[in-house]
XYZ file of C-alpha atoms in Angstrom:
234
model
C -0.145 -0.096 -0.098
C 3.015 2.397 0.486
C 3.840 2.228 -3.129
C 0.483 2.794 -4.173
C 0.647 0.459 -7.222
C -2.415 -1.876 -7.608
C -0.309 -4.205 -9.776
C 2.475 -4.550 -7.521
C 0.013 -5.083 -4.543
C -1.681 -7.896 -6.393
C 1.341 -9.573 -7.580
C 3.142 -9.538 -4.323
C -0.080 -11.244 -2.590
C -0.200 -13.834 -5.203
C 3.611 -14.649 -4.734
C 3.030 -14.734 -0.886
C 0.028 -17.023 -1.085
C 1.868 -19.439 -3.562
C 4.818 -19.463 -1.120
C 2.567 -20.342 1.983
C 0.820 -23.018 -0.095
C 4.250 -24.500 -1.110
C 5.378 -24.471 2.320
C 2.390 -26.072 3.592
C 2.695 -28.871 1.005
C 6.403 -29.432 2.004
C 5.495 -29.483 5.571
C 2.778 -32.091 4.877
C 5.234 -34.347 3.050
C 7.729 -34.157 5.559
C 5.449 -34.781 8.468
C 6.297 -31.513 10.285
C 4.343 -28.658 11.292
C 4.603 -25.061 10.021
C 5.888 -23.654 13.544
C 8.717 -26.258 13.583
C 9.839 -25.339 10.074
C 9.719 -21.420 10.994
C 11.997 -22.180 14.101
C 14.511 -23.642 11.612
C 16.453 -27.184 11.585
C 15.247 -30.511 12.475
C 15.904 -30.235 16.118
C 19.120 -31.518 17.856
C 21.545 -33.025 15.380
C 24.002 -35.175 17.011
C 26.295 -35.196 13.876
C 28.241 -31.976 14.480
C 31.217 -32.510 11.875
C 28.922 -32.571 8.990
C 30.157 -35.857 7.825
C 28.845 -39.400 8.194
C 29.794 -40.929 11.381
C 31.423 -43.891 9.325
C 32.545 -44.706 6.058
C 29.861 -46.313 3.611
C 31.217 -48.690 1.009
C 32.234 -47.242 -2.199
C 32.348 -48.655 -5.828
C 33.267 -47.565 -9.233
C 31.270 -46.709 -12.394
C 32.847 -49.901 -14.130
C 31.237 -52.083 -11.346
C 27.923 -50.274 -11.211
C 27.586 -50.804 -15.107
C 28.335 -54.418 -14.987
C 25.459 -54.816 -12.323
C 23.237 -52.704 -14.287
C 23.860 -54.638 -17.556
C 22.547 -57.559 -15.854
C 19.500 -55.920 -14.464
C 15.834 -56.355 -15.806
C 14.187 -53.604 -13.851
C 15.756 -50.440 -12.574
C 14.122 -47.648 -10.456
C 15.924 -44.089 -10.284
C 15.389 -41.842 -7.365
C 16.518 -38.304 -8.300
C 17.228 -35.707 -5.727
C 18.551 -32.303 -5.036
C 21.954 -33.284 -6.021
C 20.819 -34.017 -9.537
C 19.664 -30.475 -9.735
C 22.602 -29.053 -8.318
C 24.909 -30.886 -10.939
C 22.391 -30.139 -13.676
C 22.434 -33.715 -14.480
C 19.085 -34.319 -16.010
C 20.580 -34.722 -19.678
C 22.913 -37.332 -18.260
C 20.092 -38.974 -16.651
C 18.221 -38.977 -20.034
C 21.408 -40.658 -21.746
C 21.615 -43.239 -19.176
C 18.007 -44.197 -19.400
C 18.138 -44.252 -23.356
C 21.172 -46.608 -22.838
C 19.320 -48.976 -20.369
C 16.145 -48.992 -22.718
C 18.127 -49.956 -25.619
C 19.626 -52.740 -23.526
C 16.064 -53.900 -22.995
C 15.973 -52.898 -19.211
C 12.846 -51.425 -17.831
C 13.518 -48.091 -16.325
C 11.192 -46.102 -13.910
C 11.666 -42.974 -11.740
C 10.318 -42.740 -8.205
C 9.675 -38.948 -7.272
C 9.337 -37.891 -3.818
C 7.058 -34.840 -3.388
C 9.747 -32.834 -1.700
C 12.792 -34.011 -3.497
C 14.751 -30.982 -4.475
C 13.630 -27.614 -3.064
C 10.081 -27.327 -4.097
C 7.147 -29.737 -5.091
C 7.576 -30.888 -8.465
C 11.275 -29.704 -8.933
C 12.298 -33.058 -10.142
C 9.322 -33.431 -12.605
C 10.151 -30.070 -14.029
C 13.994 -30.975 -14.448
C 13.351 -34.521 -15.998
C 10.756 -33.051 -18.376
C 13.101 -30.473 -19.451
C 15.415 -33.475 -20.473
C 12.690 -35.068 -22.535
C 12.230 -37.907 -20.079
C 8.804 -39.399 -21.007
C 6.117 -38.500 -18.268
C 4.820 -42.058 -18.108
C 8.074 -43.224 -16.657
C 7.644 -40.766 -13.489
C 5.907 -42.098 -10.608
C 4.864 -40.462 -7.165
C 6.287 -42.104 -4.332
C 2.874 -43.913 -3.314
C 2.566 -45.406 -6.885
C 5.940 -46.923 -6.902
C 6.998 -47.839 -3.618
C 5.615 -51.511 -3.928
C 7.591 -51.823 -7.066
C 11.070 -51.665 -5.353
C 10.774 -55.289 -3.934
C 10.881 -56.603 -7.513
C 13.680 -53.975 -8.730
C 17.048 -55.405 -9.449
C 18.698 -51.919 -8.806
C 17.517 -48.753 -7.123
C 19.824 -45.810 -8.506
C 19.711 -42.713 -6.146
C 20.869 -39.635 -7.743
C 21.602 -36.910 -5.264
C 18.852 -37.786 -2.843
C 19.259 -38.261 0.805
C 16.783 -37.795 3.709
C 13.868 -38.823 1.403
C 15.324 -42.485 1.258
C 16.421 -42.911 4.927
C 14.773 -45.841 6.390
C 15.181 -44.357 9.929
C 12.016 -42.393 9.147
C 10.126 -45.648 9.438
C 11.319 -46.922 12.875
C 13.604 -44.767 14.640
C 11.308 -42.581 16.810
C 14.371 -40.685 18.103
C 15.246 -39.596 14.565
C 14.391 -35.844 13.526
C 12.738 -37.381 10.461
C 10.685 -40.119 12.040
C 7.238 -40.360 10.465
C 8.314 -38.779 7.239
C 7.020 -40.820 4.165
C 9.974 -42.140 2.237
C 10.672 -43.610 -0.875
C 11.288 -47.591 -0.141
C 14.575 -47.773 -2.099
C 16.029 -49.996 0.540
C 13.678 -52.792 -0.761
C 15.565 -53.246 -3.903
C 17.923 -56.162 -4.391
C 20.730 -53.672 -4.937
C 21.103 -49.903 -4.141
C 23.720 -47.577 -5.879
C 23.701 -44.028 -4.622
C 25.495 -41.149 -6.354
C 26.525 -38.367 -4.199
C 28.869 -35.394 -4.223
C 30.354 -35.876 -0.691
C 29.852 -37.814 2.731
C 27.965 -34.770 3.997
C 24.466 -35.687 5.232
C 21.379 -34.399 3.945
C 19.127 -31.417 4.944
C 18.327 -33.012 8.101
C 22.031 -33.434 9.045
C 21.873 -36.905 10.125
C 23.408 -40.299 8.917
C 21.385 -42.187 6.257
C 20.874 -45.869 7.202
C 20.246 -46.772 3.692
C 23.925 -45.706 2.770
C 25.423 -48.139 5.361
C 23.371 -51.240 4.218
C 24.931 -54.289 3.115
C 23.168 -53.981 -0.254
C 24.204 -50.403 -0.865
C 27.245 -48.962 -2.594
C 28.234 -45.320 -2.808
C 29.519 -43.515 -6.153
C 30.942 -40.257 -4.695
C 31.301 -37.392 -7.204
C 29.562 -34.979 -9.356
C 26.286 -36.525 -10.685
C 26.831 -35.271 -14.091
C 30.274 -36.679 -14.428
C 29.496 -40.121 -12.745
C 26.472 -40.587 -14.902
C 28.675 -39.883 -17.926
C 31.163 -42.384 -16.912
C 28.334 -44.946 -16.365
C 27.063 -44.417 -19.944
C 30.393 -44.787 -21.246
C 31.090 -48.017 -19.633
C 27.790 -49.291 -20.526
C 28.278 -48.250 -24.180
C 31.486 -50.247 -24.279
C 29.839 -53.355 -22.659
C 26.319 -53.247 -23.691
C 26.756 -56.738 -25.287
C 27.048 -58.308 -21.562
C 23.143 -58.063 -21.179
């Protein structure tokens, strides 16, 4: 009202209302209330050195490519790390490579993967990944039990099994993607730093999980290169 400009007032009101709606959607998806979010953080985080408390098991693009080449069903779980690396085109390249090898590929989308609802959908659509390959968390979680590989690209808290059973965890009760139910899990991650919640991810210390540390775009490029050289293995 100070600027006496009706267009600015209406525009500002719409932006503010949209922000509130998005915030409420994020809160619902993460099982948190708005007051808790406004106070900031997830509560008392025990991990103060900003690294995992122990070392997860690492692997190489060569080993992952071999495992992928023998898979029949792969589910990809994109997250904020994919967005930061701008790796959606590399994800498309990998998807096309796997499809050409006769491997079924689906995407599991958590409602708050990234920094806003629909963030992953927008990025994947930008890379011309078919919309019928994208599935919401509730639609695809049951499929992980029959998936040969769950490939996590830059996601962290949204695949942490602690949300299901550890009532002392800051993310307890938050709906998560059931990537831990897949036969094998590969996770591409920039570093050993925890996600937004600042806590260890149980999935990354599972005996069925192997980590690929590095920039997602670079790692995916290496995977595509390895698969293109050994696609006859499938």
